[in-house]
Amino acid sequence: MGRVGAAGDNAAMESFFALLQKNVLDRRPWTTREELRIAIVTWIERTYHRRRRQAPLGRLNPVEYELIMLPTATNAA
């Protein structure tokens, strides 16, 4: 986290929560908090982290990066 009032941090979190609301919270009514918690964790682990392109990975998503790096790691061993 950056300092108080850092626009970059706020923008990133606002973007994340907008996606979370659109893709999980507003999809249907939730009967229990546990059901919603599981849906949020599932969305983050299965969709958000696996499909989101990441700057440290050369603008690849983690799955694409692993596919590229796997042969390199195998050859190095």
Coordinates of C-alpha atoms in Angstrom, one line a residue:
M1 CA 0.0 0.0 0.0
G2 CA 1.2 3.5 -0.7
R3 CA 0.8 6.6 1.3
V4 CA -2.6 8.1 2.1
G5 CA -4.2 9.7 -0.9
A6 CA -2.1 7.9 -3.4
A7 CA -4.3 7.8 -6.5
G8 CA -2.7 4.8 -8.1
D9 CA -3.5 2.5 -5.1
N10 CA -7.0 3.8 -5.0
A11 CA -7.6 3.3 -8.7
A12 CA -6.3 -0.3 -8.6
M13 CA -8.6 -1.2 -5.7
E14 CA -11.6 0.6 -7.2
S15 CA -11.1 -1.4 -10.4
F16 CA -10.8 -4.7 -8.5
F17 CA -13.9 -4.1 -6.5
A18 CA -15.9 -3.0 -9.6
L19 CA -15.0 -6.3 -11.3
L20 CA -15.8 -8.2 -8.1
Q21 CA -19.2 -6.6 -7.8
K22 CA -20.0 -7.0 -11.5
N23 CA -18.8 -10.7 -11.8
V24 CA -19.9 -12.1 -8.4
L25 CA -22.0 -9.9 -6.1
D26 CA -24.6 -8.7 -8.6
R27 CA -25.0 -12.0 -10.4
R28 CA -27.7 -13.3 -8.1
P29 CA -29.0 -13.0 -4.5
W30 CA -26.9 -14.8 -2.0
T31 CA -28.6 -16.8 0.8
T32 CA -25.7 -17.0 3.3
R33 CA -22.5 -15.2 3.9
E34 CA -20.6 -18.5 3.6
E35 CA -22.0 -19.1 0.1
L36 CA -20.9 -15.6 -0.9
R37 CA -17.5 -16.0 0.6
I38 CA -16.9 -19.2 -1.4
A39 CA -18.1 -17.6 -4.6
I40 CA -15.7 -14.6 -4.0
V41 CA -12.7 -16.9 -3.3
T42 CA -13.5 -19.1 -6.3
W43 CA -13.8 -16.1 -8.6
I44 CA -10.5 -14.7 -7.4
E45 CA -8.6 -18.0 -7.7
R46 CA -10.1 -19.3 -10.9
T47 CA -10.8 -16.2 -12.9
Y48 CA -9.1 -13.1 -11.6
H49 CA -5.7 -14.4 -10.9
R50 CA -5.5 -16.8 -13.9
R51 CA -6.8 -14.5 -16.6
R52 CA -5.6 -11.1 -15.5
R53 CA -2.6 -9.9 -17.5
Q54 CA 0.3 -8.9 -15.2
A55 CA 3.1 -6.4 -15.9
P56 CA 5.8 -8.3 -14.1
L57 CA 5.0 -11.3 -16.4
G58 CA 5.5 -9.3 -19.6
R59 CA 1.7 -8.5 -19.9
L60 CA 0.9 -12.3 -20.0
N61 CA -1.5 -14.0 -17.7
P62 CA -0.1 -16.5 -15.3
V63 CA -1.2 -19.5 -17.4
E64 CA 0.5 -18.2 -20.5
Y65 CA 3.6 -17.4 -18.5
E66 CA 3.8 -20.9 -17.1
L67 CA 3.4 -22.4 -20.6
I68 CA 6.3 -20.3 -21.9
M69 CA 8.5 -20.9 -18.9
L70 CA 7.9 -24.6 -18.4
P71 CA 10.1 -25.8 -21.3
T72 CA 12.8 -23.3 -20.2
A73 CA 12.8 -24.7 -16.7
T74 CA 12.8 -28.3 -18.0
N75 CA 15.8 -27.7 -20.3
A76 CA 17.7 -26.0 -17.5
A77 CA 17.3 -29.0 -15.2

